[in-house]
Amino acid sequence: MRQFRVMTSSVAVIGAGPGGLVAARWLLSQGFEPTIFEQAPTLGGQWAGLDGHSGVWPGMHANSSRTVTAFSDLEHQGGDVYLSSHEVLEYLHRYAEMFGLASRIRLGTRADLIDRDGVGWRVVHDGTIENFERIVLATGRFHAPVIPAVAGIESFCGPAGAISTYHYRDGSRYRGKRVLVAGSAVSALEIASDIAESGAARVVVTQRRQRYVLPKFAAGVPSDHLIHTRYGALAAEALAPAEIDRQLKEIVIEAAGSPEQYGAPSPDPSLFTAGVTLSQDYLPLVADGRIIVRPWMTGVARATVTFADGAAEEFDGIVFGTGFGLSLPYLSADIQAILDLDAVHMDADRYTFHPDLPGLAFMGMWDQSGGYFVPLELQARWIAYTWGGAAAPTSDRDQRLAIDAYRASRRASQKTRMNLAAIAFARAAGVEPRLDNWPQLRRALLFGPLAPSCFRLEGPDALPDAPERFAYEAAVFGAVTSNEMTERESDYWSAVQAASR
């Protein structure tokens, strides 16, 4: 193999999706020289929509609003409130052009192995070894579909076959057919809706439990402006879990009602136990009888599927929207062992650093509800500031304590919320705005959207126009148009303040 000499301040960024691009942008700002490796023939990651490289289908729209599907340096030029996949991809190309990232991307270059090499790191690709001072892994969390074990599934012989939502491209192949969609997360419900609206003869959704379903809009306001707030992150630190559960459920029920009102099964009274999924059209389609809901499947015999209630039905196709596993096959066995990597978990301080792997950082390797752009940028800033000296590095002891705390709370499904991840990274990067510094934005900072501009108010790389930008973004859909809290907001905030004393 050919080998390259390591360059001072060199960083290999693996992946040219949103995480890799925003990491490279902030590394450049701190004086590093990033080289971006991308196995696909174009940048964009999932948003490139390439079959085999992406689970984004051509007709898909983002499940996070335009306000939070953005980075702090570049605003959208109009477009849909919930952007189409094409609009998101065009935005990423503009972002790469703005920061001169395109010339740093090696397209069609897959990292076959990443390992330590003395005090540095090496990337093996195409029969070549390249050495780098540091590495950022930004290959994404959603490339390894999980297909659950179902008795007899290998015998399924419907003419449309059985696939994962990762390989779904459009509903035309299911027109006039009987389709079973397995799962209750966003990809399952959105694809079930797409198939029903594309002319399928029958659409059945099978799920282990009924989730609450939140529409994309609540009284004209994007739902993520209401549910993924900084207040929610502060409440999670101060209030009992049962009270947070109650408050979130109150917001969801007020926006959408409860699934049984549409003819779906009743979810668990606890929103945390049941879960919540964002989908605009799913419940109305259930109410119209265009989507039928069944309990989980118990067996498959050729084209016939049996369900837990004893019912059996023949299908032409099955689509599994049953989640993704954490897969980093390019990491050496030594590194995987240090991380105690499995299909769900990875030992890392706030999903980013491990004290035994200095010079290695991870981007976007956690599972969450809500959009990723804002927390990805904050994670990128934390990495760049830590390596560049703008933020003090976390001590080995504190990193190990954070990892121990994560291990103590491990669950079979480890999901967080967008606002919790964003605030954690903002604090680590030193850019969480202090309420006392912004009395005119107090309500917006608590109950408005977590727009990227609010994390440019203070700290490293603060922007002079950030206050005006954030005030506009908080008010544009009518969520926060004044600094006067509603009665409910005031009650919620008083409870957090009292619990924090």
Short mmCIF file of C-alpha atoms in Angstrom, two decimals:
data_model
loop_
_atom_site.label_atom_id
_atom_site.label_comp_id
_atom_site.label_asym_id
_atom_site.label_seq_id
_atom_site.Cartn_x
_atom_site.Cartn_y
_atom_site.Cartn_z
CA MET A 1 0.00 0.00 0.00
CA ARG A 2 1.08 3.56 -0.65
CA GLN A 3 1.39 5.71 2.47
CA PHE A 4 1.12 9.46 2.93
CA ARG A 5 2.93 11.54 5.55
CA VAL A 6 0.71 13.10 8.21
CA MET A 7 0.25 16.88 7.84
CA THR A 8 0.15 19.31 10.75
CA SER A 9 -3.46 20.14 11.74
CA SER A 10 -4.78 17.63 9.21
CA VAL A 11 -8.21 16.14 9.85
CA ALA A 12 -9.96 13.41 7.90
CA VAL A 13 -13.73 13.90 7.87
CA ILE A 14 -15.52 10.71 6.86
CA GLY A 15 -18.80 11.57 5.16
CA ALA A 16 -20.01 14.58 3.15
CA GLY A 17 -23.56 14.75 4.46
CA PRO A 18 -24.80 17.55 6.74
CA GLY A 19 -22.63 16.34 9.63
CA GLY A 20 -19.43 16.10 7.62
CA LEU A 21 -19.95 19.44 5.89
CA VAL A 22 -20.70 21.40 9.06
CA ALA A 23 -17.78 19.72 10.85
CA ALA A 24 -15.40 20.72 8.06
CA ARG A 25 -16.71 24.30 8.06
CA TRP A 26 -16.00 24.76 11.79
CA LEU A 27 -12.69 22.92 11.67
CA LEU A 28 -11.57 25.37 8.99
CA SER A 29 -12.54 28.25 11.24
CA GLN A 30 -10.15 26.92 13.89
CA GLY A 31 -7.21 26.59 11.52
CA PHE A 32 -7.47 22.89 10.67
CA GLU A 33 -7.11 21.43 7.18
CA PRO A 34 -9.98 18.99 6.64
CA THR A 35 -10.09 16.40 3.88
CA ILE A 36 -13.58 14.96 3.37
CA PHE A 37 -14.01 11.35 2.23
CA GLU A 38 -17.34 10.49 0.60
CA GLN A 39 -18.12 7.08 -0.87
CA ALA A 40 -21.04 8.36 -2.99
CA PRO A 41 -20.54 10.25 -6.28
CA THR A 42 -21.97 13.48 -4.82
CA LEU A 43 -22.17 15.35 -1.53
CA GLY A 44 -25.32 15.43 0.59
CA GLY A 45 -25.30 12.12 2.41
CA GLN A 46 -28.85 10.87 2.92
CA TRP A 47 -30.21 13.98 1.22
CA ALA A 48 -28.56 13.04 -2.08
CA GLY A 49 -31.32 10.41 -2.37
CA LEU A 50 -29.12 7.83 -4.09
CA ASP A 51 -30.47 4.30 -3.95
CA GLY A 52 -28.08 2.17 -1.92
CA HIS A 53 -26.59 5.22 -0.20
CA SER A 54 -29.72 6.88 1.17
CA GLY A 55 -33.10 6.22 2.73
CA VAL A 56 -34.50 9.51 1.39
CA TRP A 57 -37.00 8.90 -1.40
CA PRO A 58 -37.56 11.49 -4.16
CA GLY A 59 -40.96 12.66 -2.93
CA MET A 60 -39.95 12.93 0.71
CA HIS A 61 -40.08 16.15 2.71
CA ALA A 62 -38.09 16.89 5.86
CA ASN A 63 -39.84 16.11 9.14
CA SER A 64 -38.34 19.24 10.71
CA SER A 65 -39.37 22.76 9.75
CA ARG A 66 -37.33 25.08 7.54
CA THR A 67 -36.33 27.20 10.55
CA VAL A 68 -34.43 24.37 12.22
CA THR A 69 -33.37 22.52 9.06
CA ALA A 70 -30.55 25.01 8.61
CA PHE A 71 -27.14 26.06 9.86
CA SER A 72 -26.52 29.43 11.48
CA ASP A 73 -24.44 30.91 8.64
CA LEU A 74 -26.87 30.34 5.78
CA GLU A 75 -30.60 31.01 5.66
CA HIS A 76 -33.00 29.36 3.25
CA GLN A 77 -34.06 31.27 0.17
CA GLY A 78 -37.80 30.76 0.53
CA GLY A 79 -38.97 27.22 -0.12
CA ASP A 80 -41.50 25.02 1.62
CA VAL A 81 -42.00 25.22 5.39
CA TYR A 82 -41.12 21.52 5.42
CA LEU A 83 -38.49 21.37 2.72
CA SER A 84 -38.48 18.81 -0.06
CA SER A 85 -35.46 16.54 -0.27
CA HIS A 86 -34.37 18.46 -3.38
CA GLU A 87 -34.48 21.77 -1.50
CA VAL A 88 -32.39 20.36 1.35
CA LEU A 89 -29.81 18.98 -1.10
CA GLU A 90 -29.61 22.33 -2.92
CA TYR A 91 -29.08 24.04 0.46
CA LEU A 92 -26.17 21.70 1.28
CA HIS A 93 -24.55 22.46 -2.07
CA ARG A 94 -24.83 26.21 -1.37
CA TYR A 95 -23.36 25.68 2.09
CA ALA A 96 -20.41 23.73 0.67
CA GLU A 97 -19.81 26.47 -1.90
CA MET A 98 -20.03 29.21 0.73
CA PHE A 99 -17.17 27.72 2.75
CA GLY A 100 -15.07 26.30 -0.09
CA LEU A 101 -15.73 22.72 0.95
CA ALA A 102 -16.34 21.12 -2.46
CA SER A 103 -12.64 21.15 -3.39
CA ARG A 104 -11.87 19.29 -0.15
CA ILE A 105 -14.25 16.40 -0.88
CA ARG A 106 -12.92 13.14 -2.35
CA LEU A 107 -16.04 11.75 -4.03
CA GLY A 108 -16.32 8.04 -4.72
CA THR A 109 -13.78 7.31 -1.98
CA ARG A 110 -14.84 4.85 0.69
CA ALA A 111 -12.94 4.48 3.94
CA ASP A 112 -12.27 0.74 4.28
CA LEU A 113 -10.44 0.92 7.60
CA ILE A 114 -9.81 3.54 10.26
CA ASP A 115 -7.24 2.75 12.91
CA ARG A 116 -4.69 4.37 15.20
CA ASP A 117 -1.16 4.84 13.94
CA GLY A 118 1.13 5.86 16.77
CA VAL A 119 -0.04 9.24 18.02
CA GLY A 120 -2.13 9.85 14.90
CA TRP A 121 -4.69 8.08 12.75
CA ARG A 122 -4.76 6.32 9.44
CA VAL A 123 -7.43 5.95 6.79
CA VAL A 124 -7.18 2.99 4.41
CA HIS A 125 -8.98 3.37 1.09
CA ASP A 126 -8.49 2.06 -2.43
CA GLY A 127 -5.26 0.28 -1.51
CA THR A 128 -3.84 3.48 -0.02
CA ILE A 129 -2.96 4.48 3.55
CA GLU A 130 -3.24 8.14 4.49
CA ASN A 131 -2.19 9.48 7.88
CA PHE A 132 -3.97 12.28 9.71
CA GLU A 133 -3.56 14.05 13.00
CA ARG A 134 -7.27 13.71 13.78
CA ILE A 135 -10.44 12.11 12.42
CA VAL A 136 -14.12 13.05 12.54
CA LEU A 137 -16.55 10.23 11.73
CA ALA A 138 -19.73 11.63 10.15
CA THR A 139 -21.13 8.69 8.22
CA GLY A 140 -24.57 8.91 9.80
CA ARG A 141 -26.76 6.82 12.05
CA PHE A 142 -29.33 5.52 9.56
CA HIS A 143 -27.72 3.18 7.05
CA ALA A 144 -28.25 -0.28 8.60
CA PRO A 145 -31.97 -1.17 8.58
CA VAL A 146 -33.13 -3.50 11.34
CA ILE A 147 -35.54 -6.21 10.18
CA PRO A 148 -37.10 -7.91 13.21
CA ALA A 149 -37.31 -11.67 13.50
CA VAL A 150 -40.76 -12.83 12.36
CA ALA A 151 -41.50 -16.52 12.05
CA GLY A 152 -41.63 -17.51 8.38
CA ILE A 153 -40.70 -14.13 6.95
CA GLU A 154 -38.23 -15.81 4.60
CA SER A 155 -41.18 -17.58 2.95
CA PHE A 156 -42.97 -14.39 1.95
CA CYS A 157 -43.75 -14.57 -1.76
CA GLY A 158 -45.88 -11.51 -2.48
CA PRO A 159 -45.12 -10.10 -5.95
CA ALA A 160 -43.97 -6.72 -4.56
CA GLY A 161 -41.53 -8.39 -2.16
CA ALA A 162 -40.41 -7.37 1.31
CA ILE A 163 -38.11 -4.35 1.69
CA SER A 164 -36.95 -1.85 4.28
CA THR A 165 -38.05 1.76 4.14
CA TYR A 166 -34.37 2.49 3.38
CA HIS A 167 -34.95 1.08 -0.11
CA TYR A 168 -38.35 2.68 -0.72
CA ARG A 169 -38.43 5.11 -3.66
CA ASP A 170 -42.09 5.76 -4.52
CA GLY A 171 -45.58 4.33 -4.25
CA SER A 172 -46.04 3.46 -7.92
CA ARG A 173 -44.89 -0.16 -7.51
CA TYR A 174 -47.69 -0.64 -4.97
CA ARG A 175 -50.54 0.85 -7.00
CA GLY A 176 -53.51 -1.54 -6.87
CA LYS A 177 -51.70 -3.83 -4.42
CA ARG A 178 -52.23 -4.94 -0.82
CA VAL A 179 -49.38 -3.61 1.30
CA LEU A 180 -48.31 -4.21 4.89
CA VAL A 181 -46.16 -1.53 6.54
CA ALA A 182 -44.43 -2.63 9.75
CA GLY A 183 -43.47 -0.05 12.36
CA SER A 184 -44.70 3.11 14.05
CA ALA A 185 -41.83 5.59 13.63
CA VAL A 186 -41.77 8.43 11.14
CA SER A 187 -40.54 6.52 8.09
CA ALA A 188 -43.20 3.83 8.55
CA LEU A 189 -46.10 6.27 8.96
CA GLU A 190 -44.95 8.63 6.20
CA ILE A 191 -44.44 5.79 3.73
CA ALA A 192 -47.75 4.15 4.67
CA SER A 193 -49.40 7.50 3.92
CA ASP A 194 -47.50 7.85 0.63
CA ILE A 195 -48.50 4.35 -0.48
CA ALA A 196 -52.15 4.92 0.45
CA GLU A 197 -52.23 8.21 -1.45
CA SER A 198 -50.51 6.60 -4.47
CA GLY A 199 -53.41 4.25 -5.15
CA ALA A 200 -52.69 1.05 -3.23
CA ALA A 201 -55.69 -1.27 -2.97
CA ARG A 202 -55.20 -1.72 0.77
CA VAL A 203 -52.67 -0.47 3.31
CA VAL A 204 -52.29 -2.09 6.73
CA VAL A 205 -49.90 -0.84 9.41
CA THR A 206 -48.72 -3.40 11.97
CA GLN A 207 -47.12 -2.10 15.15
CA ARG A 208 -46.05 -3.33 18.56
CA ARG A 209 -47.58 -0.33 20.31
CA GLN A 210 -49.64 2.67 19.32
CA ARG A 211 -47.72 5.92 19.48
CA TYR A 212 -49.13 9.39 19.82
CA VAL A 213 -48.99 11.15 16.45
CA LEU A 214 -48.13 14.83 16.14
CA PRO A 215 -49.00 16.67 12.90
CA LYS A 216 -46.41 18.90 11.29
CA PHE A 217 -48.53 21.98 12.02
CA ALA A 218 -50.50 23.00 15.10
CA ALA A 219 -52.72 26.04 14.46
CA GLY A 220 -50.40 27.18 11.69
CA VAL A 221 -47.23 26.80 13.76
CA PRO A 222 -44.66 24.08 12.92
CA SER A 223 -44.92 21.51 15.71
CA ASP A 224 -41.18 21.42 16.35
CA HIS A 225 -41.39 25.11 17.35
CA LEU A 226 -43.67 24.04 20.20
CA ILE A 227 -42.25 20.74 21.39
CA HIS A 228 -38.46 21.03 20.94
CA THR A 229 -37.81 24.13 23.02
CA ARG A 230 -35.11 25.24 25.39
CA TYR A 231 -37.73 25.29 28.13
CA GLY A 232 -38.23 21.55 27.52
CA ALA A 233 -34.52 20.91 28.04
CA LEU A 234 -34.44 22.96 31.26
CA ALA A 235 -37.59 21.24 32.52
CA ALA A 236 -36.00 17.84 31.91
CA GLU A 237 -33.24 18.81 34.33
CA ALA A 238 -35.48 20.25 37.06
CA LEU A 239 -38.86 18.49 37.07
CA ALA A 240 -39.93 14.94 37.83
CA PRO A 241 -40.23 12.73 34.72
CA ALA A 242 -43.97 12.30 35.32
CA GLU A 243 -44.49 16.08 35.15
CA ILE A 244 -42.47 16.41 31.94
CA ASP A 245 -44.50 13.52 30.50
CA ARG A 246 -47.72 15.32 31.43
CA GLN A 247 -46.65 18.61 29.89
CA LEU A 248 -45.48 17.08 26.60
CA LYS A 249 -48.64 15.00 26.33
CA GLU A 250 -50.72 18.15 26.94
CA ILE A 251 -49.02 19.86 23.98
CA VAL A 252 -49.43 16.83 21.71
CA ILE A 253 -53.09 16.21 22.58
CA GLU A 254 -53.92 19.87 22.13
CA ALA A 255 -52.31 19.83 18.67
CA ALA A 256 -53.58 16.49 17.39
CA GLY A 257 -55.99 14.79 19.73
CA SER A 258 -55.43 11.16 20.67
CA PRO A 259 -55.11 8.35 18.08
CA GLU A 260 -58.27 6.52 19.20
CA GLN A 261 -60.29 9.58 18.16
CA TYR A 262 -59.28 8.73 14.58
CA GLY A 263 -60.04 5.03 14.88
CA ALA A 264 -56.51 3.91 15.76
CA PRO A 265 -55.82 1.93 18.96
CA SER A 266 -55.49 3.82 22.25
CA PRO A 267 -51.88 4.53 23.21
CA ASP A 268 -50.48 4.09 26.69
CA PRO A 269 -51.51 6.98 28.97
CA SER A 270 -47.82 7.86 29.34
CA LEU A 271 -46.43 9.65 26.29
CA PHE A 272 -42.92 8.52 27.27
CA THR A 273 -44.05 4.87 27.29
CA ALA A 274 -46.04 5.11 24.08
CA GLY A 275 -43.70 7.40 22.15
CA VAL A 276 -44.64 10.10 19.67
CA THR A 277 -44.22 10.26 15.89
CA LEU A 278 -44.51 13.27 13.59
CA SER A 279 -46.79 12.69 10.58
CA GLN A 280 -49.20 15.09 8.92
CA ASP A 281 -51.49 12.73 7.01
CA TYR A 282 -51.37 9.38 8.82
CA LEU A 283 -54.21 9.77 11.35
CA PRO A 284 -56.63 11.39 8.85
CA LEU A 285 -55.99 8.46 6.49
CA VAL A 286 -56.75 6.04 9.34
CA ALA A 287 -59.95 7.96 10.02
CA ASP A 288 -60.88 7.67 6.32
CA GLY A 289 -60.32 3.89 6.38
CA ARG A 290 -57.50 4.18 3.85
CA ILE A 291 -55.01 2.84 6.40
CA ILE A 292 -55.93 -0.05 8.70
CA VAL A 293 -54.05 -0.56 11.97
CA ARG A 294 -53.26 -4.06 13.26
CA PRO A 295 -51.30 -5.35 16.25
CA TRP A 296 -47.84 -6.79 15.63
CA MET A 297 -47.45 -9.68 13.19
CA THR A 298 -46.75 -13.09 14.69
CA GLY A 299 -46.00 -15.16 11.59
CA VAL A 300 -45.75 -15.29 7.81
CA ALA A 301 -46.65 -18.22 5.55
CA ARG A 302 -45.95 -17.35 1.94
CA ALA A 303 -48.28 -14.40 1.19
CA THR A 304 -50.33 -14.72 4.38
CA VAL A 305 -49.48 -12.72 7.50
CA THR A 306 -50.97 -13.56 10.90
CA PHE A 307 -51.34 -10.93 13.62
CA ALA A 308 -51.37 -11.04 17.42
CA ASP A 309 -55.18 -10.73 17.49
CA GLY A 310 -55.50 -13.94 15.46
CA ALA A 311 -56.46 -12.22 12.20
CA ALA A 312 -54.73 -13.34 8.99
CA GLU A 313 -54.49 -11.55 5.66
CA GLU A 314 -52.74 -11.91 2.30
CA PHE A 315 -50.40 -9.17 1.07
CA ASP A 316 -48.57 -8.37 -2.16
CA GLY A 317 -45.76 -6.47 -0.42
CA ILE A 318 -44.26 -5.70 2.98
CA VAL A 319 -42.31 -2.56 3.93
CA PHE A 320 -40.35 -2.63 7.19
CA GLY A 321 -39.99 0.72 8.92
CA THR A 322 -38.54 -0.82 12.06
CA GLY A 323 -35.51 1.32 12.73
CA PHE A 324 -31.79 1.28 12.13
CA GLY A 325 -28.79 -0.17 13.87
CA LEU A 326 -25.58 1.68 14.68
CA SER A 327 -23.06 0.35 12.17
CA LEU A 328 -19.43 1.53 11.84
CA PRO A 329 -17.81 -1.39 9.98
CA TYR A 330 -14.74 0.60 8.96
CA LEU A 331 -13.51 0.94 12.55
CA SER A 332 -10.75 -1.45 13.59
CA ALA A 333 -11.63 -4.20 16.06
CA ASP A 334 -9.50 -2.45 18.68
CA ILE A 335 -11.49 0.78 18.43
CA GLN A 336 -14.83 -1.03 18.38
CA ALA A 337 -13.83 -2.84 21.58
CA ILE A 338 -12.87 0.42 23.34
CA LEU A 339 -16.23 1.92 22.37
CA ASP A 340 -18.09 -1.28 23.38
CA LEU A 341 -19.93 -0.77 20.09
CA ASP A 342 -23.13 -2.66 19.39
CA ALA A 343 -26.18 -2.08 17.20
CA VAL A 344 -27.61 0.52 19.60
CA HIS A 345 -24.90 1.84 21.91
CA MET A 346 -21.48 3.40 21.78
CA ASP A 347 -19.45 4.56 24.76
CA ALA A 348 -18.67 8.22 24.17
CA ASP A 349 -18.99 11.41 26.19
CA ARG A 350 -22.15 13.02 24.82
CA TYR A 351 -21.88 10.88 21.67
CA THR A 352 -18.65 12.63 20.70
CA PHE A 353 -15.35 11.84 22.48
CA HIS A 354 -13.75 8.88 24.25
CA PRO A 355 -10.83 9.54 26.63
CA ASP A 356 -8.88 6.53 25.32
CA LEU A 357 -9.20 7.72 21.70
CA PRO A 358 -7.70 11.24 21.59
CA GLY A 359 -7.95 12.85 18.18
CA LEU A 360 -11.11 10.93 17.24
CA ALA A 361 -14.59 12.48 17.29
CA PHE A 362 -18.02 11.33 16.20
CA MET A 363 -20.77 13.36 14.52
CA GLY A 364 -24.48 12.50 14.51
CA MET A 365 -24.27 8.99 15.94
CA TRP A 366 -27.24 9.30 18.29
CA ASP A 367 -30.92 8.49 17.68
CA GLN A 368 -33.42 11.26 18.38
CA SER A 369 -36.82 12.73 17.68
CA GLY A 370 -36.65 16.04 15.84
CA GLY A 371 -34.34 17.52 13.22
CA TYR A 372 -30.58 17.08 13.31
CA PHE A 373 -29.20 20.27 11.70
CA VAL A 374 -29.09 22.45 14.83
CA PRO A 375 -27.52 19.87 17.19
CA LEU A 376 -25.11 18.78 14.43
CA GLU A 377 -23.77 22.30 14.07
CA LEU A 378 -23.41 22.66 17.83
CA GLN A 379 -21.60 19.33 18.05
CA ALA A 380 -19.29 20.42 15.23
CA ARG A 381 -18.50 23.67 17.04
CA TRP A 382 -17.76 21.75 20.26
CA ILE A 383 -15.33 19.47 18.42
CA ALA A 384 -13.62 22.33 16.57
CA TYR A 385 -13.45 24.59 19.63
CA THR A 386 -12.06 21.79 21.81
CA TRP A 387 -9.34 20.86 19.32
CA GLY A 388 -8.64 24.48 18.39
CA GLY A 389 -8.46 25.83 21.93
CA ALA A 390 -11.56 28.07 21.90
CA ALA A 391 -13.19 25.81 24.50
CA ALA A 392 -11.55 24.00 27.38
CA PRO A 393 -11.36 20.24 26.80
CA THR A 394 -13.38 18.00 29.08
CA SER A 395 -11.10 16.20 31.54
CA ASP A 396 -10.53 12.47 31.23
CA ARG A 397 -12.26 12.01 34.59
CA ASP A 398 -15.39 13.88 33.50
CA GLN A 399 -15.49 12.02 30.19
CA ARG A 400 -15.35 8.69 32.01
CA LEU A 401 -18.05 9.80 34.44
CA ALA A 402 -20.26 10.78 31.49
CA ILE A 403 -19.68 7.40 29.86
CA ASP A 404 -20.43 5.59 33.14
CA ALA A 405 -23.68 7.55 33.46
CA TYR A 406 -24.64 6.63 29.90
CA ARG A 407 -23.89 2.96 30.50
CA ALA A 408 -26.01 3.00 33.65
CA SER A 409 -29.01 4.26 31.67
CA ARG A 410 -28.64 2.01 28.61
CA ARG A 411 -31.90 0.79 27.13
CA ALA A 412 -32.83 -1.51 24.25
CA SER A 413 -33.78 1.61 22.30
CA GLN A 414 -31.70 4.68 23.13
CA LYS A 415 -33.49 7.75 21.80
CA THR A 416 -33.22 11.36 22.92
CA ARG A 417 -34.96 14.58 21.91
CA MET A 418 -33.55 17.24 19.61
CA ASN A 419 -33.67 20.00 22.24
CA LEU A 420 -31.85 17.90 24.85
CA ALA A 421 -29.02 17.12 22.41
CA ALA A 422 -28.80 20.73 21.20
CA ILE A 423 -28.55 22.23 24.68
CA ALA A 424 -25.97 19.67 25.78
CA PHE A 425 -23.72 20.52 22.81
CA ALA A 426 -24.33 24.27 23.18
CA ARG A 427 -23.15 24.16 26.77
CA ALA A 428 -20.10 22.13 25.86
CA ALA A 429 -19.21 24.65 23.12
CA GLY A 430 -19.84 27.64 25.41
CA VAL A 431 -22.62 29.12 23.27
CA GLU A 432 -25.79 28.59 25.31
CA PRO A 433 -27.31 32.09 25.61
CA ARG A 434 -27.93 33.32 29.16
CA LEU A 435 -31.48 34.48 29.75
CA ASP A 436 -30.40 37.44 31.90
CA ASN A 437 -28.40 38.83 28.97
CA TRP A 438 -31.43 38.94 26.66
CA PRO A 439 -34.50 40.20 28.55
CA GLN A 440 -36.13 41.27 25.28
CA LEU A 441 -35.79 37.70 23.96
CA ARG A 442 -36.54 35.87 27.20
CA ARG A 443 -39.80 34.25 26.10
CA ALA A 444 -38.46 33.42 22.65
CA LEU A 445 -35.38 31.77 24.16
CA LEU A 446 -37.55 29.65 26.44
CA PHE A 447 -40.63 28.82 24.36
CA GLY A 448 -39.63 29.67 20.81
CA PRO A 449 -37.97 27.43 18.24
CA LEU A 450 -34.38 26.32 18.74
CA ALA A 451 -33.36 28.26 15.65
CA PRO A 452 -29.63 28.13 14.86
CA SER A 453 -29.37 31.92 15.24
CA CYS A 454 -30.02 31.74 19.00
CA PHE A 455 -26.67 29.97 19.39
CA ARG A 456 -24.84 32.88 17.74
CA LEU A 457 -26.02 35.39 20.37
CA GLU A 458 -22.94 35.01 22.59
CA GLY A 459 -19.79 32.98 23.09
CA PRO A 460 -17.25 32.24 20.36
CA ASP A 461 -18.33 33.43 16.89
CA ALA A 462 -21.27 35.51 18.14
CA LEU A 463 -22.90 37.49 15.32
CA PRO A 464 -24.08 41.12 15.62
CA ASP A 465 -27.30 40.43 13.69
CA ALA A 466 -28.22 37.28 15.66
CA PRO A 467 -30.71 39.04 18.00
CA GLU A 468 -32.73 40.41 15.07
CA ARG A 469 -32.58 37.12 13.18
CA PHE A 470 -33.67 35.09 16.16
CA ALA A 471 -36.52 37.46 17.04
CA TYR A 472 -37.80 37.13 13.47
CA GLU A 473 -37.50 33.32 13.44
CA ALA A 474 -39.34 33.03 16.76
CA ALA A 475 -42.24 35.18 15.51
CA VAL A 476 -42.50 34.28 11.81
CA PHE A 477 -45.17 31.59 12.30
CA GLY A 478 -46.84 33.32 15.22
CA ALA A 479 -45.44 31.10 17.96
CA VAL A 480 -43.77 33.94 19.88
CA THR A 481 -44.86 37.44 18.84
CA SER A 482 -44.32 39.26 22.14
CA ASN A 483 -42.28 38.89 25.31
CA GLU A 484 -45.42 38.32 27.41
CA MET A 485 -45.74 34.67 28.43
CA THR A 486 -49.07 32.90 28.22
CA GLU A 487 -50.61 31.71 31.48
CA ARG A 488 -49.52 28.14 30.82
CA GLU A 489 -45.97 29.16 29.90
CA SER A 490 -45.74 31.24 33.07
CA ASP A 491 -46.95 28.31 35.19
CA TYR A 492 -44.50 25.92 33.53
CA TRP A 493 -41.54 28.29 33.97
CA SER A 494 -42.41 29.08 37.59
CA ALA A 495 -42.40 25.35 38.38
CA VAL A 496 -38.93 24.95 36.84
CA GLN A 497 -37.57 27.97 38.73
CA ALA A 498 -39.01 26.68 42.00
CA ALA A 499 -37.55 23.21 41.46
CA SER A 500 -34.14 24.69 40.59
CA ARG A 501 -33.77 26.70 43.80
#
